[in-house]
Tab-separated table of C-alpha atoms and ligand atoms in Angstrom:
chain	number	residue	atom	x	y	z
A	1	MET	CA	-21.705	13.115	-43.368
A	2	GLY	CA	-18.477	14.192	-41.933
A	3	LEU	CA	-15.989	12.372	-39.797
A	4	LYS	CA	-17.143	11.480	-36.286
A	5	ALA	CA	-15.174	11.847	-33.116
A	6	LEU	CA	-14.302	8.073	-32.936
A	7	ASP	CA	-13.457	7.590	-36.587
A	8	TYR	CA	-9.885	6.721	-36.811
A	9	GLU	CA	-8.785	9.730	-38.694
A	10	THR	CA	-9.995	12.057	-36.099
A	11	LEU	CA	-8.728	10.179	-32.782
A	12	ASN	CA	-6.661	11.798	-30.324
A	13	GLU	CA	-3.261	11.549	-32.025
A	14	ASN	CA	-1.633	10.702	-28.803
A	15	VAL	CA	-3.614	7.559	-28.507
A	16	LYS	CA	-2.355	6.522	-31.821
A	17	LYS	CA	1.097	7.227	-30.955
A	18	VAL	CA	1.174	4.876	-27.960
A	19	GLN	CA	3.256	1.658	-28.466
A	20	TYR	CA	2.905	-1.216	-25.887
A	21	ALA	CA	5.119	-4.179	-27.172
A	22	VAL	CA	4.400	-6.438	-24.133
A	23	ARG	CA	1.115	-6.952	-25.834
A	24	GLY	CA	2.225	-6.169	-29.416
A	25	GLU	CA	2.795	-7.965	-32.645
A	26	LEU	CA	4.543	-11.079	-31.101
A	27	TYR	CA	1.715	-11.640	-28.597
A	28	LEU	CA	-0.990	-11.245	-31.318
A	29	ARG	CA	0.832	-13.788	-33.394
A	30	ALA	CA	1.159	-16.066	-30.528
A	31	SER	CA	-2.591	-15.666	-29.693
A	32	GLU	CA	-3.295	-16.716	-33.300
A	33	LEU	CA	-1.016	-19.792	-33.384
A	34	GLN	CA	-2.644	-20.918	-30.077
A	35	LYS	CA	-6.119	-20.651	-31.619
A	36	GLU	CA	-4.673	-22.965	-34.423
A	37	GLY	CA	-3.932	-25.312	-31.812
A	38	LYS	CA	-0.163	-24.713	-31.310
A	39	LYS	CA	1.273	-25.077	-27.719
A	40	ILE	CA	2.420	-21.608	-26.750
A	41	ILE	CA	4.672	-20.822	-23.667
A	42	PHE	CA	3.656	-17.217	-22.990
A	43	THR	CA	6.819	-15.746	-21.547
A	44	ASN	CA	5.961	-12.210	-22.724
A	45	VAL	CA	4.103	-10.971	-19.543
A	46	GLY	CA	5.201	-11.172	-15.912
A	47	ASN	CA	1.943	-13.029	-15.080
A	48	PRO	CA	2.938	-15.712	-12.658
A	49	HIS	CA	-0.461	-17.358	-12.110
A	50	ALA	CA	-0.898	-17.675	-15.809
A	51	LEU	CA	2.166	-19.873	-15.882
A	52	GLY	CA	0.897	-22.096	-13.118
A	53	GLN	CA	2.052	-20.381	-9.986
A	54	LYS	CA	-0.434	-21.373	-7.166
A	55	PRO	CA	-1.933	-18.425	-5.081
A	56	LEU	CA	-0.766	-18.217	-1.501
A	57	THR	CA	-3.386	-20.004	0.613
A	58	PHE	CA	-3.934	-17.677	3.477
A	59	PRO	CA	-4.722	-14.357	1.626
A	60	ARG	CA	-7.147	-16.217	-0.494
A	61	GLN	CA	-8.738	-17.619	2.311
A	62	VAL	CA	-9.188	-14.101	4.003
A	63	VAL	CA	-10.428	-12.606	0.756
A	64	ALA	CA	-12.829	-15.461	0.161
A	65	LEU	CA	-14.406	-14.979	3.452
A	66	CYS	CA	-14.556	-11.132	2.943
A	67	GLN	CA	-16.471	-11.920	-0.503
A	68	ALA	CA	-18.633	-14.339	1.105
A	69	PRO	CA	-19.338	-12.829	4.753
A	70	PHE	CA	-22.287	-15.170	5.286
A	71	LEU	CA	-19.792	-17.910	5.538
A	72	LEU	CA	-18.460	-16.300	8.744
A	73	ASP	CA	-21.867	-16.979	10.231
A	74	ASP	CA	-21.903	-20.713	9.274
A	75	PRO	CA	-21.267	-22.837	12.420
A	76	ASN	CA	-19.040	-24.970	10.205
A	77	VAL	CA	-16.767	-22.084	9.065
A	78	GLY	CA	-13.975	-23.255	11.429
A	79	LEU	CA	-13.921	-26.640	9.590
A	80	LEU	CA	-12.822	-25.058	6.342
A	81	PHE	CA	-11.067	-21.964	7.359
A	82	PRO	CA	-8.234	-21.528	10.037
A	83	ALA	CA	-8.983	-19.142	13.024
A	84	ASP	CA	-6.483	-16.537	11.912
A	85	ALA	CA	-7.921	-16.298	8.477
A	86	ILE	CA	-11.492	-15.848	10.080
A	87	ALA	CA	-10.107	-13.213	12.423
A	88	ARG	CA	-8.310	-11.373	9.617
A	89	ALA	CA	-11.468	-11.350	7.312
A	90	LYS	CA	-13.333	-9.970	10.310
A	91	HIS	CA	-10.839	-7.280	10.757
A	92	TYR	CA	-10.778	-6.144	6.976
A	93	LEU	CA	-14.524	-6.337	6.785
A	94	SER	CA	-14.706	-3.949	9.761
A	95	LEU	CA	-12.387	-1.543	8.087
A	96	THR	CA	-14.853	-1.263	5.066
A	97	SER	CA	-17.948	0.605	4.952
A	98	GLY	CA	-20.316	-2.084	3.720
A	99	GLY	CA	-17.913	-4.799	2.778
A	100	LEU	CA	-16.443	-5.519	-0.635
A	101	GLY	CA	-19.394	-4.337	-2.619
A	102	ALA	CA	-19.113	-0.773	-1.453
A	103	TYR	CA	-16.779	1.981	-2.835
A	104	SER	CA	-14.253	3.036	-0.416
A	105	ASP	CA	-12.534	6.338	0.142
A	106	SER	CA	-10.727	7.487	-3.299
A	107	ARG	CA	-7.502	7.149	-1.578
A	108	GLY	CA	-8.240	3.595	-0.394
A	109	ILE	CA	-9.432	2.285	2.979
A	110	PRO	CA	-7.880	4.106	5.848
A	111	GLY	CA	-7.036	1.137	7.935
A	112	VAL	CA	-5.155	-0.637	4.869
A	113	ARG	CA	-3.277	2.640	4.262
A	114	LYS	CA	-2.382	2.671	7.921
A	115	GLU	CA	-0.988	-1.033	7.548
A	116	VAL	CA	0.918	0.300	4.393
A	117	ALA	CA	2.441	3.020	6.504
A	118	GLU	CA	3.450	0.536	9.214
A	119	PHE	CA	5.054	-1.716	6.610
A	120	ILE	CA	7.074	1.057	5.156
A	121	GLU	CA	8.269	2.139	8.654
A	122	ARG	CA	9.314	-1.420	9.561
A	123	ARG	CA	11.149	-1.629	6.116
A	124	ASP	CA	12.832	1.753	6.149
A	125	GLY	CA	13.296	2.572	9.786
A	126	TYR	CA	11.367	5.910	9.240
A	127	PRO	CA	7.875	6.899	10.048
A	128	SER	CA	5.381	6.983	7.237
A	129	ASP	CA	2.189	8.917	7.117
A	130	PRO	CA	-1.001	7.003	5.832
A	131	GLU	CA	-2.333	10.376	4.628
A	132	LEU	CA	0.399	10.318	2.120
A	133	ILE	CA	-0.202	6.852	0.793
A	134	PHE	CA	-2.953	6.145	-1.819
A	135	LEU	CA	-4.161	2.715	-2.816
A	136	THR	CA	-4.502	2.163	-6.507
A	137	ASP	CA	-5.664	-0.309	-9.091
A	138	GLY	CA	-2.196	-2.001	-9.591
A	139	ALA	CA	0.961	0.209	-9.763
A	140	SER	CA	0.102	1.097	-13.294
A	141	LYS	CA	-2.809	3.239	-12.520
A	142	GLY	CA	-0.803	4.983	-9.762
A	143	VAL	CA	2.126	5.691	-12.270
A	144	MET	CA	-0.413	7.000	-14.742
A	145	GLN	CA	-2.209	9.441	-12.129
A	146	ILE	CA	1.209	10.862	-10.973
A	147	LEU	CA	2.506	11.246	-14.630
A	148	ASN	CA	-0.472	13.078	-15.441
A	149	CYS	CA	-0.068	15.464	-12.732
A	150	ILE	CA	3.601	16.192	-13.821
A	151	ILE	CA	3.148	16.384	-17.794
A	152	ARG	CA	1.661	19.725	-18.850
A	153	GLY	CA	2.787	19.303	-22.574
A	154	GLU	CA	5.399	18.207	-24.910
A	155	GLY	CA	7.880	20.605	-23.567
A	156	ASP	CA	7.869	18.644	-20.226
A	157	GLY	CA	10.458	15.772	-20.253
A	158	ILE	CA	10.578	12.674	-18.001
A	159	LEU	CA	13.879	10.739	-17.731
A	160	VAL	CA	13.354	7.101	-18.245
A	161	PRO	CA	15.837	4.399	-18.292
A	162	VAL	CA	16.397	2.500	-21.575
A	163	PRO	CA	15.716	-0.309	-21.683
A	164	GLN	CA	12.526	0.304	-19.831
A	165	TYR	CA	9.119	-1.166	-19.078
A	166	PRO	CA	6.905	0.527	-21.703
A	167	LEU	CA	4.329	1.545	-19.263
A	168	TYR	CA	6.423	4.712	-19.060
A	169	SER	CA	6.962	5.456	-22.744
A	170	ALA	CA	3.344	4.697	-23.426
A	171	THR	CA	1.913	6.813	-20.647
A	172	ILE	CA	4.173	9.804	-21.590
A	173	SER	CA	3.124	9.506	-25.105
A	174	LEU	CA	-0.599	9.193	-24.276
A	175	LEU	CA	-0.238	12.388	-22.060
A	176	GLY	CA	1.667	14.262	-24.688
A	177	GLY	CA	4.954	14.648	-22.940
A	178	SER	CA	8.522	13.951	-23.908
A	179	LEU	CA	10.526	10.942	-23.024
A	180	VAL	CA	14.041	11.745	-22.298
A	181	PRO	CA	16.163	8.504	-22.341
A	182	TYR	CA	19.112	7.690	-20.138
A	183	TYR	CA	20.962	4.437	-21.176
A	184	LEU	CA	21.578	1.593	-18.789
A	185	GLU	CA	25.086	-0.037	-19.244
A	186	GLU	CA	24.690	-3.451	-20.373
A	187	THR	CA	28.580	-4.213	-20.017
A	188	ALA	CA	28.341	-2.996	-16.369
A	189	ASN	CA	25.419	-5.470	-15.517
A	190	TRP	CA	22.833	-2.792	-16.628
A	191	GLY	CA	24.142	-0.488	-14.138
A	192	LEU	CA	23.188	3.265	-14.034
A	193	ASP	CA	25.961	5.801	-14.696
A	194	VAL	CA	25.147	9.342	-13.328
A	195	ASN	CA	27.315	10.839	-16.046
A	196	ASN	CA	24.905	9.499	-18.553
A	197	LEU	CA	21.885	11.139	-16.736
A	198	ARG	CA	23.717	14.625	-16.963
A	199	GLU	CA	24.382	14.181	-20.538
A	200	SER	CA	20.708	13.111	-21.165
A	201	VAL	CA	19.513	16.195	-19.397
A	202	ALA	CA	21.897	18.531	-21.133
A	203	GLN	CA	20.574	17.167	-24.571
A	204	ALA	CA	16.975	17.565	-23.617
A	205	ARG	CA	17.619	21.162	-22.366
A	206	PHE	CA	19.314	21.907	-25.618
A	207	LYS	CA	16.104	20.875	-27.481
A	208	GLY	CA	14.025	23.201	-25.311
A	209	ILE	CA	12.773	20.409	-23.003
A	210	THR	CA	12.128	21.140	-19.142
A	211	VAL	CA	13.077	17.944	-17.502
A	212	ARG	CA	10.746	17.467	-14.512
A	213	ALA	CA	11.105	14.011	-13.213
A	214	MET	CA	13.146	10.844	-13.364
A	215	VAL	CA	11.963	7.177	-13.230
A	216	ILE	CA	13.946	4.428	-11.727
A	217	ILE	CA	12.760	0.849	-11.857
A	218	ASN	CA	14.507	-0.998	-9.070
A	219	PRO	CA	14.864	-4.012	-9.381
A	220	GLY	CA	14.877	-3.317	-13.156
A	221	ASN	CA	12.427	-4.529	-15.749
A	222	PRO	CA	13.432	-5.878	-18.354
A	223	THR	CA	17.039	-5.543	-17.214
A	224	GLY	CA	16.849	-7.230	-13.542
A	225	GLN	CA	19.465	-5.251	-12.033
A	226	CYS	CA	19.242	-4.224	-8.303
A	227	LEU	CA	20.468	-0.691	-7.482
A	228	SER	CA	23.185	-0.339	-4.885
A	229	GLU	CA	22.846	2.017	-2.014
A	230	ALA	CA	25.654	4.239	-3.295
A	231	ASN	CA	23.950	4.399	-6.704
A	232	LEU	CA	20.626	5.384	-5.262
A	233	ARG	CA	22.474	8.206	-3.214
A	234	GLU	CA	23.978	9.528	-6.435
A	235	ILE	CA	20.406	9.368	-8.150
A	236	ILE	CA	18.932	11.362	-5.118
A	237	ASN	CA	21.667	13.973	-5.351
A	238	PHE	CA	21.273	14.351	-8.958
A	239	CYS	CA	17.492	14.820	-8.480
A	240	TYR	CA	18.302	17.420	-5.771
A	241	GLN	CA	20.690	19.334	-8.092
A	242	GLU	CA	18.397	19.258	-11.014
A	243	ASN	CA	15.267	19.856	-9.075
A	244	LEU	CA	13.622	16.688	-10.388
A	245	VAL	CA	10.766	14.443	-8.907
A	246	LEU	CA	11.942	11.034	-8.353
A	247	LEU	CA	9.549	8.247	-9.305
A	248	GLY	CA	10.744	4.994	-7.659
A	249	ASP	CA	8.999	1.972	-9.339
A	250	GLU	CA	9.786	-0.687	-6.733
A	251	VAL	CA	7.174	-3.354	-7.862
A	252	TYR	CA	9.991	-6.136	-7.583
A	253	GLN	CA	11.160	-5.372	-4.381
A	254	GLN	CA	10.485	-8.999	-3.101
A	255	ASN	CA	12.114	-10.405	-6.227
A	256	ILE	CA	15.755	-10.480	-5.351
A	257	TYR	CA	18.199	-13.427	-6.568
A	258	GLN	CA	21.449	-12.449	-5.224
A	259	ASP	CA	22.809	-11.505	-1.777
A	260	GLU	CA	25.336	-8.726	-2.326
A	261	ARG	CA	22.844	-6.047	-2.962
A	262	PRO	CA	19.613	-6.563	-1.115
A	263	PHE	CA	16.692	-4.292	-1.956
A	264	ILE	CA	16.774	-0.898	-0.364
A	265	SER	CA	14.109	1.595	-1.072
A	266	ALA	CA	14.551	5.029	-2.546
A	267	ARG	CA	12.896	6.454	0.439
A	268	LYS	CA	15.205	4.819	2.948
A	269	VAL	CA	18.293	6.213	1.230
A	270	LEU	CA	16.507	9.646	0.849
A	271	MET	CA	15.837	9.790	4.642
A	272	ASP	CA	19.263	8.506	5.391
A	273	MET	CA	20.892	11.498	3.497
A	274	GLY	CA	19.574	13.968	6.063
A	275	PRO	CA	18.497	17.774	5.297
A	276	PRO	CA	18.446	19.468	3.050
A	277	VAL	CA	18.137	16.761	0.612
A	278	SER	CA	15.661	14.524	2.645
A	279	LYS	CA	13.427	17.508	3.181
A	280	GLU	CA	13.602	18.706	-0.521
A	281	VAL	CA	13.676	15.883	-3.048
A	282	GLN	CA	10.023	14.949	-4.092
A	283	LEU	CA	9.594	11.220	-4.294
A	284	VAL	CA	6.823	9.017	-5.277
A	285	SER	CA	7.360	5.268	-4.651
A	286	PHE	CA	5.255	2.660	-6.136
A	287	HIS	CA	4.306	-0.882	-5.090
A	288	THR	CA	1.993	-3.677	-6.065
A	289	VAL	CA	0.518	-7.067	-5.176
A	290	SER	CA	1.235	-8.322	-8.739
A	291	LYS	CA	4.867	-9.215	-8.237
A	292	GLY	CA	6.930	-10.882	-5.574
A	293	TYR	CA	5.832	-14.189	-4.439
A	294	TRP	CA	2.287	-13.144	-4.512
A	295	GLY	CA	2.009	-12.578	-8.197
A	296	GLU	CA	-1.821	-11.623	-7.747
A	297	CYS	CA	-1.676	-9.686	-11.064
A	298	GLY	CA	-5.466	-10.067	-11.840
A	299	GLN	CA	-6.518	-8.594	-8.433
A	300	ARG	CA	-5.022	-5.173	-9.460
A	301	GLY	CA	-3.907	-3.856	-6.167
A	302	GLY	CA	-1.111	-1.270	-5.718
A	303	TYR	CA	-0.011	1.926	-3.815
A	304	PHE	CA	2.061	4.804	-4.126
A	305	GLU	CA	3.585	6.868	-1.166
A	306	MET	CA	4.523	10.523	-1.491
A	307	THR	CA	7.256	12.145	0.139
A	308	ASN	CA	8.013	15.923	0.276
A	309	LEU	CA	4.904	16.859	-1.770
A	310	PRO	CA	3.016	20.032	-0.554
A	311	PRO	CA	-0.391	19.455	0.907
A	312	GLN	CA	-2.220	21.389	-1.792
A	313	THR	CA	-0.573	18.829	-4.396
A	314	VAL	CA	-1.828	15.837	-2.412
A	315	ASP	CA	-5.272	17.408	-2.379
A	316	GLU	CA	-5.418	17.838	-6.069
A	317	ILE	CA	-4.090	14.196	-6.382
A	318	TYR	CA	-6.942	13.162	-4.075
A	319	LYS	CA	-9.294	15.110	-6.286
A	320	ILE	CA	-8.237	13.373	-9.439
A	321	ALA	CA	-8.301	10.010	-7.784
A	322	SER	CA	-11.927	10.780	-6.669
A	323	ILE	CA	-13.038	10.971	-10.357
A	324	ALA	CA	-12.797	7.204	-10.384
A	325	LEU	CA	-14.510	7.031	-7.088
A	326	SER	CA	-12.609	4.113	-5.559
A	327	PRO	CA	-9.822	1.723	-6.020
A	328	ASN	CA	-10.742	-1.878	-6.162
A	329	VAL	CA	-11.661	-3.004	-2.756
A	330	PRO	CA	-10.780	-6.603	-2.804
A	331	ALA	CA	-7.373	-5.725	-4.099
A	332	GLN	CA	-7.016	-3.343	-1.276
A	333	ILE	CA	-7.395	-6.287	1.163
A	334	PHE	CA	-4.758	-8.221	-0.768
A	335	MET	CA	-2.516	-5.068	-0.287
A	336	GLY	CA	-3.283	-5.139	3.491
A	337	LEU	CA	-2.496	-8.922	3.665
A	338	MET	CA	0.691	-8.271	1.729
A	339	VAL	CA	2.369	-5.452	3.998
A	340	ASN	CA	0.813	-7.088	7.256
A	341	PRO	CA	1.873	-10.867	6.851
A	342	LEU	CA	1.263	-13.547	9.227
A	343	LYS	CA	3.749	-13.549	12.269
A	344	PRO	CA	5.475	-16.587	13.847
A	345	GLY	CA	3.207	-18.326	16.091
A	346	ASP	CA	0.088	-17.649	14.043
A	347	ILE	CA	-1.597	-20.921	12.974
A	348	SER	CA	-1.116	-20.450	9.276
A	349	TYR	CA	2.404	-18.813	9.566
A	350	GLU	CA	4.362	-22.197	8.672
A	351	GLN	CA	2.274	-22.882	5.573
A	352	PHE	CA	2.614	-19.337	4.555
A	353	VAL	CA	6.443	-19.199	4.825
A	354	ARG	CA	6.649	-22.573	3.092
A	355	GLU	CA	4.548	-21.416	0.177
A	356	SER	CA	6.274	-18.058	-0.251
A	357	GLN	CA	9.886	-19.257	0.306
A	358	GLY	CA	9.061	-22.277	-2.060
A	359	ILE	CA	8.149	-19.584	-4.841
A	360	LEU	CA	11.198	-17.301	-4.285
A	361	GLU	CA	13.661	-20.262	-4.102
A	362	SER	CA	12.414	-21.664	-7.269
A	363	LEU	CA	12.444	-18.245	-8.933
A	364	ARG	CA	16.206	-17.854	-7.804
A	365	ARG	CA	16.975	-21.404	-9.368
A	366	ARG	CA	14.909	-20.344	-12.662
A	367	ALA	CA	16.849	-17.147	-12.970
A	368	ARG	CA	20.155	-18.949	-12.891
A	369	ILE	CA	18.839	-21.819	-15.186
A	370	MET	CA	17.774	-19.078	-17.744
A	371	THR	CA	20.876	-16.999	-17.707
A	372	ASP	CA	23.207	-19.989	-17.941
A	373	GLY	CA	20.930	-21.415	-20.868
A	374	PHE	CA	21.086	-18.194	-22.883
A	375	ASN	CA	24.834	-17.814	-22.185
A	376	SER	CA	25.396	-21.334	-23.680
A	377	CYS	CA	23.897	-20.275	-26.890
A	378	LYS	CA	25.656	-19.104	-30.138
A	379	ASN	CA	25.942	-15.250	-30.391
A	380	VAL	CA	23.930	-14.728	-27.094
A	381	VAL	CA	25.076	-12.823	-24.099
A	382	CYS	CA	23.069	-12.360	-20.903
A	383	ASN	CA	23.516	-10.707	-17.704
A	384	PHE	CA	22.514	-12.489	-14.596
A	385	THR	CA	18.907	-11.664	-13.495
A	386	GLU	CA	19.636	-10.110	-10.078
A	387	GLY	CA	16.038	-9.329	-9.463
A	388	ALA	CA	12.493	-8.780	-10.925
A	389	MET	CA	11.257	-11.579	-13.197
A	390	TYR	CA	12.947	-11.438	-16.530
A	391	SER	CA	15.882	-12.449	-18.612
A	392	PHE	CA	17.130	-9.948	-21.195
A	393	PRO	CA	19.791	-11.526	-23.423
A	394	GLN	CA	21.505	-9.811	-26.134
A	395	ILE	CA	21.199	-11.387	-29.500
A	396	ARG	CA	24.065	-10.746	-31.828
A	397	LEU	CA	22.318	-10.969	-35.242
A	398	PRO	CA	24.494	-11.726	-38.244
A	399	PRO	CA	24.355	-9.100	-40.942
A	400	LYS	CA	22.543	-11.647	-43.342
A	401	ALA	CA	19.802	-12.046	-40.704
A	402	ILE	CA	19.480	-8.206	-40.379
A	403	GLU	CA	19.332	-8.125	-44.130
A	404	ALA	CA	16.524	-11.051	-44.200
A	405	ALA	CA	14.564	-9.119	-41.611
A	406	LYS	CA	14.625	-5.990	-43.841
A	407	GLN	CA	13.563	-8.032	-46.762
A	408	ALA	CA	10.683	-9.203	-44.698
A	409	GLY	CA	9.682	-5.658	-43.561
A	410	LYS	CA	10.456	-6.454	-39.937
A	411	VAL	CA	12.575	-4.974	-37.440
A	412	PRO	CA	15.520	-7.353	-36.772
A	413	ASP	CA	14.636	-8.420	-33.361
A	414	VAL	CA	11.013	-8.806	-34.230
A	415	PHE	CA	11.920	-10.969	-36.940
A	416	TYR	CA	14.176	-13.292	-34.786
A	417	CYS	CA	11.386	-13.475	-32.154
A	418	LEU	CA	8.789	-14.277	-34.717
A	419	LYS	CA	10.980	-17.125	-36.082
A	420	LEU	CA	11.550	-18.379	-32.403
A	421	LEU	CA	7.805	-18.249	-31.794
A	422	GLU	CA	6.942	-20.234	-34.987
A	423	ALA	CA	9.752	-22.766	-34.372
A	424	THR	CA	9.324	-23.562	-30.677
A	425	GLY	CA	6.009	-21.748	-29.440
A	426	ILE	CA	8.159	-19.590	-27.020
A	427	SER	CA	6.413	-16.174	-27.026
A	428	THR	CA	8.874	-13.406	-26.002
A	429	VAL	CA	8.961	-9.602	-26.380
A	430	PRO	CA	11.613	-8.124	-28.715
A	431	GLY	CA	14.133	-5.712	-27.317
A	432	SER	CA	12.987	-2.996	-29.366
A	433	GLY	CA	9.788	-2.851	-27.312
A	434	PHE	CA	11.819	-1.545	-24.396
A	435	GLY	CA	14.244	0.483	-26.189
A	436	GLN	CA	17.934	-0.398	-26.788
A	437	LYS	CA	20.977	1.103	-28.282
A	438	GLU	CA	21.162	1.524	-32.048
A	439	GLY	CA	22.336	-1.866	-33.890
A	440	VAL	CA	21.917	-3.848	-30.495
A	441	PHE	CA	19.265	-6.473	-30.365
A	442	HIS	CA	17.659	-8.338	-27.337
A	443	LEU	CA	14.633	-10.252	-26.367
A	444	ARG	CA	12.859	-10.416	-23.038
A	445	THR	CA	11.501	-13.634	-21.480
A	446	THR	CA	10.128	-14.032	-18.095
A	447	ILE	CA	11.548	-16.511	-15.763
A	448	LEU	CA	8.202	-17.738	-14.917
A	449	PRO	CA	7.512	-20.953	-16.675
A	450	ALA	CA	7.391	-23.980	-14.281
A	451	GLU	CA	10.980	-24.978	-12.935
A	452	GLU	CA	10.333	-28.536	-14.328
A	453	ASP	CA	9.671	-27.275	-17.725
A	454	MET	CA	12.831	-25.011	-17.854
A	455	PRO	CA	15.350	-27.351	-19.163
A	456	ALA	CA	13.194	-28.424	-22.146
A	457	ILE	CA	12.333	-24.853	-22.973
A	458	MET	CA	16.053	-23.771	-22.702
A	459	SER	CA	17.069	-26.708	-24.910
A	460	SER	CA	14.482	-25.861	-27.334
A	461	PHE	CA	15.614	-22.200	-27.389
A	462	LYS	CA	19.223	-23.190	-28.021
A	463	LYS	CA	18.317	-25.535	-30.775
A	464	PHE	CA	16.379	-23.029	-32.731
A	465	ASN	CA	19.017	-20.101	-31.977
A	466	ASP	CA	22.000	-22.154	-32.866
A	467	GLU	CA	20.452	-23.277	-36.201
A	468	PHE	CA	19.338	-19.756	-36.868
A	469	MET	CA	22.711	-18.521	-36.307
A	470	ASP	CA	24.382	-21.267	-38.406
A	471	GLN	CA	21.854	-20.491	-41.369
A	472	TYR	CA	22.693	-16.801	-41.521
A	473	GLU	CA	26.351	-17.015	-40.630
A	474	ASP	CA	26.866	-19.724	-43.276
A	475	ASN	CA	25.188	-17.667	-45.926
A	476	TRP	CA	27.280	-14.776	-44.873
A	477	ASN	CA	30.471	-16.624	-44.740
A	478	ARG	CA	29.867	-18.272	-48.139
A	479	SER	CA	28.755	-14.955	-49.871
A	480	ARG	CA	32.113	-13.365	-48.675
A	481	MET	CA	34.052	-16.160	-50.061
B	501	LIG	N1	6.188	-1.186	-12.946
B	501	LIG	C1	6.874	-2.174	-13.581
B	501	LIG	C2	8.268	-1.993	-13.508
B	501	LIG	C3	6.304	-3.457	-14.074
B	501	LIG	O1	6.996	-4.338	-14.467
B	501	LIG	C4	5.003	-3.544	-13.926
B	501	LIG	C5	4.179	-4.727	-14.583
B	501	LIG	C6	4.017	-2.661	-13.415
B	501	LIG	C7	4.625	-1.525	-12.915
B	501	LIG	C8	2.577	-2.586	-13.272
B	501	LIG	O2	2.128	-3.627	-12.456
B	501	LIG	P1	0.765	-3.648	-11.963
B	501	LIG	O3	-0.211	-2.490	-12.526
B	501	LIG	O4	0.223	-5.063	-12.168
B	501	LIG	O5	0.856	-3.268	-10.395
B	501	LIG	N2	5.019	-5.570	-15.351
B	501	LIG	C9	4.370	-5.982	-16.697
B	501	LIG	C10	5.472	-6.756	-17.497
B	501	LIG	O6	6.453	-6.196	-17.822
B	501	LIG	N3	4.938	-7.878	-17.661
B	501	LIG	O7	3.903	-8.150	-17.053
B	501	LIG	C11	3.289	-6.866	-16.630
């Protein structure tokens, strides 16, 4: 008998090439240790509820009622649910064709897409067309759909920031395209220098690659930086000159921990620039219910909005979305609730504000505790987390540690992160999973562990790190004597 299609040897090579470190070697080892009874602090994934964040009450009340519509007929419903949650549940149910158990339109429920368009208009000050908004199962699925439409083969390149969230590298590999890296400047707070972009494009072209699109992650993952308006304008101009589609990953737009650079959307900057740029540059922007103070990762809700795409392309994207029939319907309701939140005067408003502000303010404090903690450690330097959910310290590994890693058959930062995991139970992602400059090492943690646990986590990190450094530096120094 010959090999079968699902025998490993004959699998689609693109599938085998994919690497996704956020759930890679470190995560697998952490899961093993957990099974053996060790206490693991999972800081490898930006998954707030898994680290104890409580869901916001109002959206869960609304979705609970949508899931169990018979409760709406119960005369006692008003004892358990506030009137605004009941009204909102009825509103969303009226938008569905048969409740949460029915497929929706493949682009998402029209009434929810209208709420998204109204949100974008309020945020940016420019009208948005619900017909150009598609709801998706998390932002991930949207990114995959759009990259799928762009990448025709390995001659097609996508500009991706390095370090980057590996959804991009993994999807580009899977689709058989080429990743064209542009480096973020660590010494400039992970800023984006447009000259680096030009250099990257020139190098790719030299190799015969057609650069088709550019990804920005704002605020950045894993780097946490917030792009300034001026920087966004430069990026958009660059896309205009180079004829690139701009993919704006804006899933962390609520997660901002500094006041100098509030979030500004790529779409607003594009519109502010006026014609011809605002009429020419093709932009797709992504958002999610997984992040912000919602953190509803498990619900899998997202959307993308398309700007300056021709109607035939939008139709093709609709056709492809139709193959999967419908995005997850409960998640669409979460998206509606996120973009159309309670207003002052609503019965549940104050509680909602209290809960959401509480989460955001705590995240801001945790961002500070983590950065300060890392910067107090030997051979560790860390930019402040301006936004998103991660801290990305640089770990300056002594040559002896790099040598020891080689001996162990490990990439140096994987070696360090494994030792950290074994010693402290802190499960991180090595910087190599996101890409980094040659010979420079990092790790990524989320800033999500409970605030009261933070001091203990940081001191256990420091103890491990400083001992690790002493161990390998001592050896190094002694061997040089
Ligand atoms: N874009 C970025 C930049 C992300 O960080 C993530 C998730 C996504 C898109 C996709 O999110 P959803 O599909 O849930 O909408 N971040 C992963 C991470 O780095 N840790 O946790 C998940």
